[in-house]
PDB file of C-alpha atoms and ligand atoms in Angstrom:
ATOM      1  CA  MET A   1     -14.297  10.186  -5.866  1.00 54.00           C
ATOM      2  CA  GLY A   2     -14.957   7.141  -7.983  1.00 72.00           C
ATOM      3  CA  LYS A   3     -12.896   4.259  -9.316  1.00 94.00           C
ATOM      4  CA  ASP A   4      -9.548   5.418 -10.592  1.00 98.00           C
ATOM      5  CA  VAL A   5      -6.048   4.415 -11.621  1.00 98.00           C
ATOM      6  CA  ILE A   6      -3.310   5.973  -9.457  1.00 98.00           C
ATOM      7  CA  ILE A   7       0.179   6.139 -10.977  1.00 98.00           C
ATOM      8  CA  ALA A   8       2.961   5.445  -8.442  1.00 98.00           C
ATOM      9  CA  CYS A   9       5.517   8.130  -9.307  1.00 98.00           C
ATOM     10  CA  ASP A  10       8.494   6.359  -7.745  1.00 97.00           C
ATOM     11  CA  PHE A  11      11.096   8.801  -9.042  1.00 96.00           C
ATOM     12  CA  SER A  12      13.956  10.353  -7.093  1.00 94.00           C
ATOM     13  CA  SER A  13      13.762  13.915  -8.356  1.00 97.00           C
ATOM     14  CA  ALA A  14      11.271  16.624  -9.189  1.00 98.00           C
ATOM     15  CA  GLU A  15      12.745  17.018 -12.692  1.00 98.00           C
ATOM     16  CA  GLN A  16      12.229  13.360 -13.577  1.00 97.00           C
ATOM     17  CA  THR A  17       8.698  13.362 -12.172  1.00 98.00           C
ATOM     18  CA  LEU A  18       7.597  16.534 -13.952  1.00 98.00           C
ATOM     19  CA  ALA A  19       9.146  15.369 -17.246  1.00 98.00           C
ATOM     20  CA  PHE A  20       7.176  12.141 -16.875  1.00 98.00           C
ATOM     21  CA  LEU A  21       3.913  13.966 -16.107  1.00 98.00           C
ATOM     22  CA  ASP A  22       4.472  16.376 -19.028  1.00 98.00           C
ATOM     23  CA  ARG A  23       3.776  13.434 -21.352  1.00 98.00           C
ATOM     24  CA  PHE A  24       0.143  13.347 -20.211  1.00 98.00           C
ATOM     25  CA  THR A  25      -1.387  16.061 -22.326  1.00 95.00           C
ATOM     26  CA  GLY A  26      -5.000  14.825 -22.058  1.00 93.00           C
ATOM     27  CA  ARG A  27      -6.591  13.532 -18.855  1.00 92.00           C
ATOM     28  CA  LYS A  28      -4.458  14.347 -15.783  1.00 97.00           C
ATOM     29  CA  PRO A  29      -3.746  11.095 -13.932  1.00 98.00           C
ATOM     30  CA  PHE A  30      -4.188  10.616 -10.167  1.00 98.00           C
ATOM     31  CA  VAL A  31      -0.617  10.470  -8.822  1.00 98.00           C
ATOM     32  CA  LYS A  32       0.934   8.692  -5.830  1.00 98.00           C
ATOM     33  CA  ILE A  33       3.883  10.447  -4.210  1.00 98.00           C
ATOM     34  CA  GLY A  34       5.843   8.157  -1.909  1.00 97.00           C
ATOM     35  CA  MET A  35       8.682   8.613   0.549  1.00 97.00           C
ATOM     36  CA  GLU A  36      11.449   8.596  -2.056  1.00 95.00           C
ATOM     37  CA  LEU A  37      10.124  11.543  -4.027  1.00 97.00           C
ATOM     38  CA  TYR A  38       8.799  13.433  -0.984  1.00 98.00           C
ATOM     39  CA  TYR A  39      12.091  13.173   0.891  1.00 97.00           C
ATOM     40  CA  ALA A  40      13.998  14.188  -2.250  1.00 96.00           C
ATOM     41  CA  ALA A  41      11.800  17.044  -3.440  1.00 97.00           C
ATOM     42  CA  GLY A  42       9.765  18.053  -0.365  1.00 97.00           C
ATOM     43  CA  PRO A  43       6.336  19.679  -0.131  1.00 98.00           C
ATOM     44  CA  GLU A  44       7.117  21.858  -3.157  1.00 98.00           C
ATOM     45  CA  ILE A  45       6.711  18.907  -5.541  1.00 98.00           C
ATOM     46  CA  VAL A  46       3.282  18.208  -4.011  1.00 98.00           C
ATOM     47  CA  ARG A  47       2.218  21.826  -4.581  1.00 98.00           C
ATOM     48  CA  GLU A  48       3.578  21.797  -8.135  1.00 98.00           C
ATOM     49  CA  ILE A  49       1.796  18.571  -9.123  1.00 98.00           C
ATOM     50  CA  LYS A  50      -1.422  19.776  -7.501  1.00 97.00           C
ATOM     51  CA  ALA A  51      -1.153  23.110  -9.362  1.00 97.00           C
ATOM     52  CA  ARG A  52      -0.906  21.142 -12.610  1.00 97.00           C
ATOM     53  CA  GLY A  53      -4.334  19.670 -11.926  1.00 97.00           C
ATOM     54  CA  HIS A  54      -3.534  16.180 -10.653  1.00 98.00           C
ATOM     55  CA  LYS A  55      -5.161  14.488  -7.668  1.00 98.00           C
ATOM     56  CA  ILE A  56      -2.563  13.265  -5.175  1.00 98.00           C
ATOM     57  CA  PHE A  57      -2.239  10.267  -2.872  1.00 98.00           C
ATOM     58  CA  LEU A  58       0.567  11.186  -0.460  1.00 98.00           C
ATOM     59  CA  ASP A  59       1.904   7.801   0.633  1.00 98.00           C
ATOM     60  CA  LEU A  60       4.016   8.642   3.694  1.00 98.00           C
ATOM     61  CA  LYS A  61       2.665   5.905   6.012  1.00 98.00           C
ATOM     62  CA  LEU A  62       2.799   7.854   9.283  1.00 98.00           C
ATOM     63  CA  HIS A  63       3.369   5.909  12.521  1.00 98.00           C
ATOM     64  CA  ASP A  64       4.246   7.755  15.762  1.00 98.00           C
ATOM     65  CA  ILE A  65       2.641   8.822  19.034  1.00 98.00           C
ATOM     66  CA  PRO A  66      -0.877  10.244  18.527  1.00 98.00           C
ATOM     67  CA  ASN A  67       0.051  13.871  19.215  1.00 98.00           C
ATOM     68  CA  THR A  68       2.929  13.846  16.721  1.00 98.00           C
ATOM     69  CA  VAL A  69       0.816  12.203  14.017  1.00 98.00           C
ATOM     70  CA  LYS A  70      -2.010  14.685  14.643  1.00 98.00           C
ATOM     71  CA  LYS A  71       0.319  17.652  14.155  1.00 98.00           C
ATOM     72  CA  ALA A  72       1.999  16.149  11.092  1.00 98.00           C
ATOM     73  CA  MET A  73      -1.394  15.424   9.519  1.00 98.00           C
ATOM     74  CA  ALA A  74      -2.456  19.038  10.119  1.00 97.00           C
ATOM     75  CA  VAL A  75       0.561  20.125   8.050  1.00 96.00           C
ATOM     76  CA  LEU A  76      -0.232  17.616   5.291  1.00 96.00           C
ATOM     77  CA  SER A  77      -3.877  18.699   5.085  1.00 95.00           C
ATOM     78  CA  ARG A  78      -2.677  22.204   4.203  1.00 96.00           C
ATOM     79  CA  LEU A  79      -0.923  20.731   1.156  1.00 96.00           C
ATOM     80  CA  ASP A  80      -4.405  19.997  -0.191  1.00 93.00           C
ATOM     81  CA  VAL A  81      -3.696  16.364  -1.103  1.00 97.00           C
ATOM     82  CA  ASP A  82      -6.597  13.999  -1.804  1.00 97.00           C
ATOM     83  CA  ILE A  83      -5.502  10.871   0.094  1.00 98.00           C
ATOM     84  CA  CYS A  84      -3.057  10.404   3.025  1.00 98.00           C
ATOM     85  CA  ASN A  85      -2.139   7.236   4.900  1.00 98.00           C
ATOM     86  CA  LEU A  86      -0.728   5.792   8.109  1.00 98.00           C
ATOM     87  CA  HIS A  87       0.015   2.440   9.736  1.00 98.00           C
ATOM     88  CA  ALA A  88      -2.960   0.850  11.477  1.00 98.00           C
ATOM     89  CA  ALA A  89      -0.394  -0.684  13.865  1.00 97.00           C
ATOM     90  CA  GLY A  90      -0.158   2.757  15.505  1.00 97.00           C
ATOM     91  CA  THR A  91      -3.487   1.943  17.280  1.00 98.00           C
ATOM     92  CA  ALA A  92      -7.003   3.355  17.085  1.00 98.00           C
ATOM     93  CA  GLU A  93      -6.002   6.270  19.317  1.00 98.00           C
ATOM     94  CA  MET A  94      -3.332   7.291  16.803  1.00 98.00           C
ATOM     95  CA  MET A  95      -5.763   6.908  13.894  1.00 98.00           C
ATOM     96  CA  ARG A  96      -8.391   9.080  15.607  1.00 98.00           C
ATOM     97  CA  ALA A  97      -5.740  11.724  16.374  1.00 98.00           C
ATOM     98  CA  ALA A  98      -4.674  11.640  12.708  1.00 98.00           C
ATOM     99  CA  LEU A  99      -8.244  12.297  11.580  1.00 98.00           C
ATOM    100  CA  GLU A 100      -8.505  15.239  13.966  1.00 98.00           C
ATOM    101  CA  GLY A 101      -5.254  16.707  12.669  1.00 98.00           C
ATOM    102  CA  LEU A 102      -6.292  16.218   9.068  1.00 98.00           C
ATOM    103  CA  THR A 103      -9.640  17.967   9.415  1.00 98.00           C
ATOM    104  CA  ARG A 104      -9.456  21.584   8.224  1.00 96.00           C
ATOM    105  CA  PRO A 105     -11.230  24.440  10.004  1.00 94.00           C
ATOM    106  CA  ASP A 106     -14.036  24.272   7.394  1.00 96.00           C
ATOM    107  CA  GLY A 107     -14.653  20.594   8.215  1.00 97.00           C
ATOM    108  CA  THR A 108     -13.200  19.198   4.962  1.00 97.00           C
ATOM    109  CA  ARG A 109     -10.249  16.793   4.919  1.00 98.00           C
ATOM    110  CA  PRO A 110      -8.316  14.477   2.594  1.00 98.00           C
ATOM    111  CA  LEU A 111      -9.327  10.810   2.642  1.00 98.00           C
ATOM    112  CA  LEU A 112      -7.353   8.832   5.215  1.00 98.00           C
ATOM    113  CA  ILE A 113      -6.502   5.187   4.637  1.00 98.00           C
ATOM    114  CA  ALA A 114      -4.485   2.667   6.651  1.00 98.00           C
ATOM    115  CA  VAL A 115      -1.741   0.203   5.822  1.00 97.00           C
ATOM    116  CA  THR A 116      -2.685  -3.033   7.611  1.00 95.00           C
ATOM    117  CA  GLN A 117       0.327  -5.315   7.330  1.00 90.00           C
ATOM    118  CA  LEU A 118       2.933  -4.534   4.692  1.00 89.00           C
ATOM    119  CA  THR A 119       2.856  -7.138   1.928  1.00 83.00           C
ATOM    120  CA  SER A 120       6.598  -7.572   2.532  1.00 86.00           C
ATOM    121  CA  THR A 121       5.829  -8.988   6.007  1.00 89.00           C
ATOM    122  CA  ASN A 122       5.254 -12.741   5.901  1.00 91.00           C
ATOM    123  CA  GLN A 123       3.846 -15.152   8.467  1.00 93.00           C
ATOM    124  CA  GLU A 124       7.303 -16.078   9.745  1.00 95.00           C
ATOM    125  CA  ALA A 125       8.337 -12.453  10.405  1.00 93.00           C
ATOM    126  CA  LEU A 126       4.978 -11.793  12.033  1.00 95.00           C
ATOM    127  CA  GLU A 127       5.490 -14.620  14.513  1.00 96.00           C
ATOM    128  CA  GLN A 128       9.266 -14.574  15.032  1.00 97.00           C
ATOM    129  CA  GLU A 129       9.958 -10.829  15.003  1.00 96.00           C
ATOM    130  CA  LEU A 130       6.690  -9.078  15.784  1.00 95.00           C
ATOM    131  CA  LEU A 131       5.545 -11.841  18.171  1.00 97.00           C
ATOM    132  CA  ILE A 132       2.039 -11.839  16.668  1.00 96.00           C
ATOM    133  CA  ASP A 133       0.887 -15.421  16.858  1.00 96.00           C
ATOM    134  CA  ARG A 134      -2.098 -15.254  14.479  1.00 96.00           C
ATOM    135  CA  PRO A 135      -2.588 -16.006  10.774  1.00 95.00           C
ATOM    136  CA  ILE A 136      -1.540 -12.930   8.760  1.00 92.00           C
ATOM    137  CA  ASP A 137      -4.893 -12.860   7.003  1.00 93.00           C
ATOM    138  CA  GLU A 138      -6.671 -12.572  10.360  1.00 96.00           C
ATOM    139  CA  VAL A 139      -4.303  -9.763  11.417  1.00 95.00           C
ATOM    140  CA  VAL A 140      -4.953  -7.838   8.180  1.00 95.00           C
ATOM    141  CA  MET A 141      -8.738  -8.094   8.619  1.00 97.00           C
ATOM    142  CA  SER A 142      -8.572  -7.136  12.293  1.00 98.00           C
ATOM    143  CA  TYR A 143      -6.450  -4.046  11.494  1.00 98.00           C
ATOM    144  CA  ALA A 144      -8.904  -3.115   8.708  1.00 98.00           C
ATOM    145  CA  GLN A 145     -11.760  -3.348  11.205  1.00 98.00           C
ATOM    146  CA  ASN A 146      -9.811  -1.167  13.686  1.00 98.00           C
ATOM    147  CA  ALA A 147      -9.286   1.423  10.951  1.00 98.00           C
ATOM    148  CA  LYS A 148     -12.989   1.414  10.134  1.00 98.00           C
ATOM    149  CA  ASN A 149     -13.934   1.725  13.812  1.00 98.00           C
ATOM    150  CA  ALA A 150     -11.542   4.669  14.189  1.00 98.00           C
ATOM    151  CA  GLY A 151     -13.394   6.449  11.364  1.00 98.00           C
ATOM    152  CA  LEU A 152     -10.900   5.993   8.523  1.00 98.00           C
ATOM    153  CA  ASP A 153     -12.028   5.799   4.906  1.00 98.00           C
ATOM    154  CA  GLY A 154     -10.300   2.604   3.817  1.00 98.00           C
ATOM    155  CA  VAL A 155      -7.135   0.551   3.601  1.00 98.00           C
ATOM    156  CA  VAL A 156      -4.247  -0.155   1.272  1.00 97.00           C
ATOM    157  CA  CYS A 157      -4.364  -3.881   0.588  1.00 93.00           C
ATOM    158  CA  SER A 158      -3.500  -6.569  -1.901  1.00 87.00           C
ATOM    159  CA  PRO A 159      -6.155  -6.919  -4.617  1.00 86.00           C
ATOM    160  CA  LEU A 160      -6.589 -10.469  -3.299  1.00 86.00           C
ATOM    161  CA  GLU A 161      -7.779  -9.063   0.049  1.00 91.00           C
ATOM    162  CA  ALA A 162     -10.104  -6.387  -1.350  1.00 94.00           C
ATOM    163  CA  GLU A 163     -13.190  -8.556  -1.560  1.00 95.00           C
ATOM    164  CA  LYS A 164     -12.822  -9.802   2.012  1.00 96.00           C
ATOM    165  CA  VAL A 165     -12.225  -6.262   3.333  1.00 97.00           C
ATOM    166  CA  HIS A 166     -15.420  -5.099   1.634  1.00 97.00           C
ATOM    167  CA  ARG A 167     -17.384  -8.011   3.104  1.00 97.00           C
ATOM    168  CA  LEU A 168     -16.082  -7.201   6.589  1.00 98.00           C
ATOM    169  CA  CYS A 169     -16.081  -3.396   6.528  1.00 98.00           C
ATOM    170  CA  GLY A 170     -18.753  -2.615   3.927  1.00 97.00           C
ATOM    171  CA  GLU A 171     -18.688  -1.647   0.257  1.00 96.00           C
ATOM    172  CA  ALA A 172     -18.189   2.053   1.055  1.00 97.00           C
ATOM    173  CA  PHE A 173     -14.897   1.330   2.863  1.00 98.00           C
ATOM    174  CA  LEU A 174     -12.218   2.011   0.246  1.00 98.00           C
ATOM    175  CA  THR A 175      -9.725  -0.578  -0.961  1.00 98.00           C
ATOM    176  CA  VAL A 176      -6.647   0.896  -2.620  1.00 97.00           C
ATOM    177  CA  THR A 177      -4.666  -1.902  -4.209  1.00 96.00           C
ATOM    178  CA  PRO A 178      -1.100  -2.065  -5.542  1.00 95.00           C
ATOM    179  CA  GLY A 179       0.317  -5.264  -7.071  1.00 92.00           C
ATOM    180  CA  VAL A 180      -1.309  -4.754 -10.475  1.00 94.00           C
ATOM    181  CA  ARG A 181       0.176  -6.141 -13.674  1.00 95.00           C
ATOM    182  CA  PHE A 182      -1.006  -6.554 -17.267  1.00 96.00           C
ATOM    183  CA  ALA A 183      -1.762 -10.154 -18.227  1.00 94.00           C
ATOM    184  CA  ASP A 184       1.150 -10.113 -20.704  1.00 93.00           C
ATOM    185  CA  GLY A 185       3.468  -7.990 -18.493  1.00 90.00           C
ATOM    186  CA  ASP A 186       6.523  -8.507 -16.286  1.00 85.00           C
ATOM    187  CA  LYS A 187       5.694  -9.143 -12.596  1.00 83.00           C
ATOM    188  CA  GLY A 188       8.986  -7.638 -11.304  1.00 82.00           C
ATOM    189  CA  ASP A 189       9.302  -8.167  -7.536  1.00 80.00           C
ATOM    190  CA  GLN A 190       5.523  -8.281  -6.958  1.00 78.00           C
ATOM    191  CA  LYS A 191       4.430 -11.806  -6.107  1.00 78.00           C
ATOM    192  CA  ARG A 192       0.666 -11.794  -5.739  1.00 78.00           C
ATOM    193  CA  VAL A 193      -0.641  -9.776  -8.648  1.00 87.00           C
ATOM    194  CA  MET A 194      -3.867  -9.109 -10.528  1.00 93.00           C
ATOM    195  CA  THR A 195      -4.644  -7.471 -13.844  1.00 96.00           C
ATOM    196  CA  PRO A 196      -6.596  -4.183 -13.843  1.00 97.00           C
ATOM    197  CA  ALA A 197      -9.626  -6.080 -15.184  1.00 97.00           C
ATOM    198  CA  GLN A 198      -9.433  -8.638 -12.361  1.00 96.00           C
ATOM    199  CA  ALA A 199      -9.011  -5.854  -9.779  1.00 96.00           C
ATOM    200  CA  LYS A 200     -12.181  -4.268 -11.171  1.00 96.00           C
ATOM    201  CA  ALA A 201     -14.040  -7.577 -10.989  1.00 95.00           C
ATOM    202  CA  ILE A 202     -13.197  -8.136  -7.313  1.00 94.00           C
ATOM    203  CA  GLY A 203     -14.234  -4.591  -6.417  1.00 95.00           C
ATOM    204  CA  SER A 204     -10.999  -2.616  -5.825  1.00 96.00           C
ATOM    205  CA  ASP A 205     -11.818   1.082  -5.596  1.00 97.00           C
ATOM    206  CA  TYR A 206      -8.430   2.398  -6.714  1.00 98.00           C
ATOM    207  CA  ILE A 207      -5.509   0.542  -8.270  1.00 98.00           C
ATOM    208  CA  VAL A 208      -1.965   1.800  -7.713  1.00 98.00           C
ATOM    209  CA  VAL A 209       0.206   1.080 -10.736  1.00 98.00           C
ATOM    210  CA  GLY A 210       3.906   1.919 -10.936  1.00 97.00           C
ATOM    211  CA  ARG A 211       6.342   0.218 -13.274  1.00 96.00           C
ATOM    212  CA  PRO A 212       3.805  -1.173 -15.772  1.00 97.00           C
ATOM    213  CA  ILE A 213       3.213   2.517 -16.614  1.00 98.00           C
ATOM    214  CA  THR A 214       6.415   4.349 -15.594  1.00 98.00           C
ATOM    215  CA  ALA A 215       8.746   1.824 -17.276  1.00 97.00           C
ATOM    216  CA  ALA A 216       6.577   1.309 -20.378  1.00 97.00           C
ATOM    217  CA  ALA A 217       7.888   2.338 -23.793  1.00 97.00           C
ATOM    218  CA  ASP A 218       4.712   4.429 -24.104  1.00 98.00           C
ATOM    219  CA  PRO A 219       3.533   5.384 -20.578  1.00 98.00           C
ATOM    220  CA  VAL A 220       0.493   7.282 -21.839  1.00 98.00           C
ATOM    221  CA  ALA A 221      -0.722   4.234 -23.790  1.00 98.00           C
ATOM    222  CA  ALA A 222      -0.061   1.965 -20.779  1.00 98.00           C
ATOM    223  CA  TYR A 223      -2.030   4.339 -18.529  1.00 98.00           C
ATOM    224  CA  GLN A 224      -4.886   4.415 -21.036  1.00 98.00           C
ATOM    225  CA  ARG A 225      -4.879   0.608 -21.163  1.00 98.00           C
ATOM    226  CA  CYS A 226      -5.144   0.487 -17.347  1.00 98.00           C
ATOM    227  CA  CYS A 227      -8.047   2.945 -17.400  1.00 98.00           C
ATOM    228  CA  ASP A 228      -9.823   1.002 -20.175  1.00 97.00           C
ATOM    229  CA  GLU A 229      -9.507  -2.257 -18.228  1.00 97.00           C
ATOM    230  CA  PHE A 230     -10.247  -0.876 -14.767  1.00 97.00           C
ATOM    231  CA  ILE A 231     -12.723   1.938 -15.318  1.00 96.00           C
ATOM    232  CA  GLY A 232     -14.118   0.759 -18.661  1.00 87.00           C
TER     233      GLY A 232
HETATM  234  O1  C5P B   1       5.875  -0.609  -9.680  1.00 82.79           O
HETATM  235  P1  C5P B   1       4.717  -1.195  -8.923  1.00 82.79           P
HETATM  236  O2  C5P B   1       3.430  -1.262  -9.724  1.00 82.79           O
HETATM  237  O3  C5P B   1       5.064  -2.525  -8.274  1.00 82.79           O
HETATM  238  O4  C5P B   1       4.458  -0.135  -7.752  1.00 82.79           O
HETATM  239  C1  C5P B   1       3.550  -0.354  -6.713  1.00 82.79           C
HETATM  240  C2  C5P B   1       3.559   0.809  -5.771  1.00 82.79           C
HETATM  241  O5  C5P B   1       2.719   0.503  -4.668  1.00 82.79           O
HETATM  242  C3  C5P B   1       4.932   1.140  -5.191  1.00 82.79           C
HETATM  243  O6  C5P B   1       4.981   2.554  -4.960  1.00 82.79           O
HETATM  244  C4  C5P B   1       4.947   0.385  -3.879  1.00 82.79           C
HETATM  245  O7  C5P B   1       5.783   0.986  -2.929  1.00 82.79           O
HETATM  246  C5  C5P B   1       3.483   0.496  -3.456  1.00 82.79           C
HETATM  247  N1  C5P B   1       3.019  -0.554  -2.546  1.00 82.79           N
HETATM  248  C6  C5P B   1       3.086  -1.902  -2.843  1.00 82.79           C
HETATM  249  N2  C5P B   1       2.640  -2.827  -1.949  1.00 82.79           N
HETATM  250  C7  C5P B   1       2.128  -2.446  -0.770  1.00 82.79           C
HETATM  251  C8  C5P B   1       2.060  -1.086  -0.438  1.00 82.79           C
HETATM  252  C9  C5P B   1       2.522  -0.153  -1.357  1.00 82.79           C
HETATM  253  O8  C5P B   1       3.520  -2.263  -3.931  1.00 82.79           O
HETATM  254  N3  C5P B   1       1.662  -3.353   0.068  1.00 82.79           N
END
């Protein structure tokens, strides 16, 4: 897989999602299915979108005891998605178990990436609630290194962290980055953002773009603009 734009399909029903995807009559975009849509529409929506020819990043952020995550990942691998994820906070043992579960009998498996620290967690919450007394940046890099050591393929991170992750974990370690906005666009609730062109310049492997495409007057044109800026 190369550089690509992943559309975050943050819809609450299968009907809405399929109506949105119907607009893309040319190139089939890579699609991210998150908890909202998966919990509303179940594995059937994954099968349907896959059958329509899209690649899928199933963003369910698993975090449980290793055995449970292993078994859940085995189920997800049968859905034939392209990327799955989990929380690096579940420990290296959990990440290794996830990889085992994800690997099909023929040795193939979806890519597995880790969430380091959620971008909604700030330094204060880290110290006061999670009792982690280190700079958040250091925690993110340490979790990325743990994910790499456990054999994972990459991390979800802010575009601002992508360069540092690549320096620490190598260029082949994937950085999948949300928080992308057009230079002339609305930031919404995202605080630390980059344009697709900037994300390309700092070496993001995949950008995850939601509202700048899903809420655009012309989503197909907005998607094309992202691809032009990011892939070239
Ligand atoms: O609409 P927007 O472009 O902000 O959507 C970004 C997508 O990436 C959403 O699905 C959001 O949940 C996800 N995401 C994020 N920040 C993270 C992890 C995931 O925005 N740190």
